[in-house]
Amino acid sequence: MGLTKTEIFTDKQNQIALYAKAFGHPARVAILQYLFKLNACVCGDLVEEIGLAQPTISQHLKELKQLGLIKGNVEGTSVCYCIDTDNWEKMKTVMSDFLNQDLAPKECC
């Protein structure tokens, strides 16, 4: 069986691409901003706040949760979400290392 395209890249390269994907949709950016603004877990307020249908919000939450940027806890019949601060810090480190690689002076054309 052949390699998938992601298998030819390093784990770090794949991780950077996944994080970039998280920021690749404005709804996910808005969800993250809202969670940071509240600085608490949110249970069901996202549909009104973001302005998208519940299934769409759920799909974006699922992607953010799979990346580990948010975590969810079941409370009764709803799931409450908040920022996973440990994983957020890891993501910031990985992305900062990537984005700051141009800071070292280099000779170029």
Short mmCIF file of the C-alpha atoms (twelve columns), coordinates in Angstrom:
data_MODEL
# 
_entry.id   MODEL 
# 
loop_
_atom_site.group_PDB 
_atom_site.id 
_atom_site.type_symbol 
_atom_site.label_atom_id 
_atom_site.label_alt_id 
_atom_site.label_comp_id 
_atom_site.label_asym_id 
_atom_site.label_seq_id 
_atom_site.Cartn_x 
_atom_site.Cartn_y 
_atom_site.Cartn_z 
_atom_site.pdbx_PDB_model_num 
ATOM 1   C CA . MET A 1   0.000   0.000  0.000  1 
ATOM 2   C CA . GLY A 2   1.309   3.469  -0.898 1 
ATOM 3   C CA . LEU A 3   2.081   6.295  1.452  1 
ATOM 4   C CA . THR A 4   -0.475  8.998  2.107  1 
ATOM 5   C CA . LYS A 5   0.751   12.475 1.391  1 
ATOM 6   C CA . THR A 6   1.021   13.386 5.072  1 
ATOM 7   C CA . GLU A 7   3.317   10.451 5.784  1 
ATOM 8   C CA . ILE A 8   6.155   11.965 3.765  1 
ATOM 9   C CA . PHE A 9   6.306   14.970 6.116  1 
ATOM 10  C CA . THR A 10  7.617   15.183 9.669  1 
ATOM 11  C CA . ASP A 11  5.311   15.014 12.674 1 
ATOM 12  C CA . LYS A 12  6.070   18.658 13.379 1 
ATOM 13  C CA . GLN A 13  5.187   19.709 9.814  1 
ATOM 14  C CA . ASN A 14  1.906   17.821 10.040 1 
ATOM 15  C CA . GLN A 15  1.149   19.386 13.426 1 
ATOM 16  C CA . ILE A 16  1.785   22.902 12.092 1 
ATOM 17  C CA . ALA A 17  -0.543  22.202 9.147  1 
ATOM 18  C CA . LEU A 18  -3.279  20.950 11.484 1 
ATOM 19  C CA . TYR A 19  -2.999  24.026 13.685 1 
ATOM 20  C CA . ALA A 20  -3.111  26.249 10.609 1 
ATOM 21  C CA . LYS A 21  -6.262  24.424 9.519  1 
ATOM 22  C CA . ALA A 22  -7.877  25.320 12.847 1 
ATOM 23  C CA . PHE A 23  -7.373  28.996 12.034 1 
ATOM 24  C CA . GLY A 24  -8.364  28.468 8.401  1 
ATOM 25  C CA . HIS A 25  -12.059 29.082 8.982  1 
ATOM 26  C CA . PRO A 26  -13.450 32.278 10.515 1 
ATOM 27  C CA . ALA A 27  -16.080 30.345 12.484 1 
ATOM 28  C CA . ARG A 28  -13.374 28.441 14.371 1 
ATOM 29  C CA . VAL A 29  -11.504 31.686 15.007 1 
ATOM 30  C CA . ALA A 30  -14.730 33.253 16.309 1 
ATOM 31  C CA . ILE A 31  -15.408 30.255 18.562 1 
ATOM 32  C CA . LEU A 32  -11.916 30.453 20.054 1 
ATOM 33  C CA . GLN A 33  -12.194 34.214 20.548 1 
ATOM 34  C CA . TYR A 34  -15.551 33.816 22.278 1 
ATOM 35  C CA . LEU A 35  -14.206 31.121 24.609 1 
ATOM 36  C CA . PHE A 36  -11.255 33.352 25.516 1 
ATOM 37  C CA . LYS A 37  -13.538 36.354 26.040 1 
ATOM 38  C CA . LEU A 38  -15.740 34.414 28.447 1 
ATOM 39  C CA . ASN A 39  -12.762 32.872 30.219 1 
ATOM 40  C CA . ALA A 40  -15.126 30.085 31.278 1 
ATOM 41  C CA . CYS A 41  -16.851 27.046 29.863 1 
ATOM 42  C CA . VAL A 42  -19.720 27.724 27.493 1 
ATOM 43  C CA . CYS A 43  -22.773 25.479 27.246 1 
ATOM 44  C CA . GLY A 44  -24.938 26.074 24.199 1 
ATOM 45  C CA . ASP A 45  -24.516 29.848 23.785 1 
ATOM 46  C CA . LEU A 46  -22.432 29.533 20.647 1 
ATOM 47  C CA . VAL A 47  -25.274 29.354 18.114 1 
ATOM 48  C CA . GLU A 48  -26.558 32.792 19.119 1 
ATOM 49  C CA . GLU A 49  -23.089 34.268 19.496 1 
ATOM 50  C CA . ILE A 50  -21.571 32.961 16.248 1 
ATOM 51  C CA . GLY A 51  -24.743 33.065 14.154 1 
ATOM 52  C CA . LEU A 52  -24.412 29.668 12.474 1 
ATOM 53  C CA . ALA A 53  -26.646 26.602 12.641 1 
ATOM 54  C CA . GLN A 54  -26.118 24.125 15.484 1 
ATOM 55  C CA . PRO A 55  -24.818 21.322 13.200 1 
ATOM 56  C CA . THR A 56  -22.243 23.726 11.720 1 
ATOM 57  C CA . ILE A 57  -21.118 24.884 15.173 1 
ATOM 58  C CA . SER A 58  -20.906 21.248 16.298 1 
ATOM 59  C CA . GLN A 59  -18.660 20.358 13.355 1 
ATOM 60  C CA . HIS A 60  -16.286 23.234 14.122 1 
ATOM 61  C CA . LEU A 61  -16.241 22.307 17.823 1 
ATOM 62  C CA . LYS A 62  -15.445 18.720 16.868 1 
ATOM 63  C CA . GLU A 63  -12.455 19.824 14.789 1 
ATOM 64  C CA . LEU A 64  -11.145 22.109 17.527 1 
ATOM 65  C CA . LYS A 65  -11.568 19.340 20.085 1 
ATOM 66  C CA . GLN A 66  -9.784  16.781 17.891 1 
ATOM 67  C CA . LEU A 67  -6.828  19.168 17.714 1 
ATOM 68  C CA . GLY A 68  -6.905  19.482 21.487 1 
ATOM 69  C CA . LEU A 69  -7.370  23.245 21.461 1 
ATOM 70  C CA . ILE A 70  -10.643 22.966 23.363 1 
ATOM 71  C CA . LYS A 71  -12.067 20.411 25.747 1 
ATOM 72  C CA . GLY A 72  -15.628 19.475 26.455 1 
ATOM 73  C CA . ASN A 73  -17.459 18.132 29.476 1 
ATOM 74  C CA . VAL A 74  -20.924 16.611 29.453 1 
ATOM 75  C CA . GLU A 75  -23.224 18.426 31.846 1 
ATOM 76  C CA . GLY A 76  -26.734 16.995 31.790 1 
ATOM 77  C CA . THR A 77  -27.942 16.951 28.207 1 
ATOM 78  C CA . SER A 78  -25.397 19.460 26.882 1 
ATOM 79  C CA . VAL A 79  -21.662 19.606 26.360 1 
ATOM 80  C CA . CYS A 80  -19.751 22.529 27.807 1 
ATOM 81  C CA . TYR A 81  -16.583 23.683 26.040 1 
ATOM 82  C CA . CYS A 82  -13.565 25.685 27.121 1 
ATOM 83  C CA . ILE A 83  -9.991  26.312 25.987 1 
ATOM 84  C CA . ASP A 84  -7.569  23.507 26.841 1 
ATOM 85  C CA . THR A 85  -4.873  25.805 28.219 1 
ATOM 86  C CA . ASP A 86  -2.121  23.167 28.298 1 
ATOM 87  C CA . ASN A 87  -2.584  22.278 24.641 1 
ATOM 88  C CA . TRP A 88  -3.038  25.937 23.728 1 
ATOM 89  C CA . GLU A 89  0.406   26.671 25.193 1 
ATOM 90  C CA . LYS A 90  1.908   23.745 23.242 1 
ATOM 91  C CA . MET A 91  0.314   25.055 20.042 1 
ATOM 92  C CA . LYS A 92  1.681   28.550 20.696 1 
ATOM 93  C CA . THR A 93  5.189   27.149 21.114 1 
ATOM 94  C CA . VAL A 94  5.024   25.075 17.918 1 
ATOM 95  C CA . MET A 95  3.585   27.942 15.885 1 
ATOM 96  C CA . SER A 96  5.959   30.533 17.364 1 
ATOM 97  C CA . ASP A 97  8.971   28.381 16.500 1 
ATOM 98  C CA . PHE A 98  7.663   28.074 12.956 1 
ATOM 99  C CA . LEU A 99  6.718   31.735 12.516 1 
ATOM 100 C CA . ASN A 100 9.895   33.075 14.130 1 
ATOM 101 C CA . GLN A 101 12.336  31.092 12.010 1 
ATOM 102 C CA . ASP A 102 12.870  34.198 9.863  1 
ATOM 103 C CA . LEU A 103 14.193  36.248 12.798 1 
ATOM 104 C CA . ALA A 104 17.769  35.024 12.420 1 
ATOM 105 C CA . PRO A 105 19.604  37.243 9.907  1 
ATOM 106 C CA . LYS A 106 20.438  35.356 6.745  1 
ATOM 107 C CA . GLU A 107 22.210  36.152 3.526  1 
ATOM 108 C CA . CYS A 108 19.852  35.957 0.617  1 
ATOM 109 C CA . CYS A 109 19.600  37.204 -2.940 1 
# 
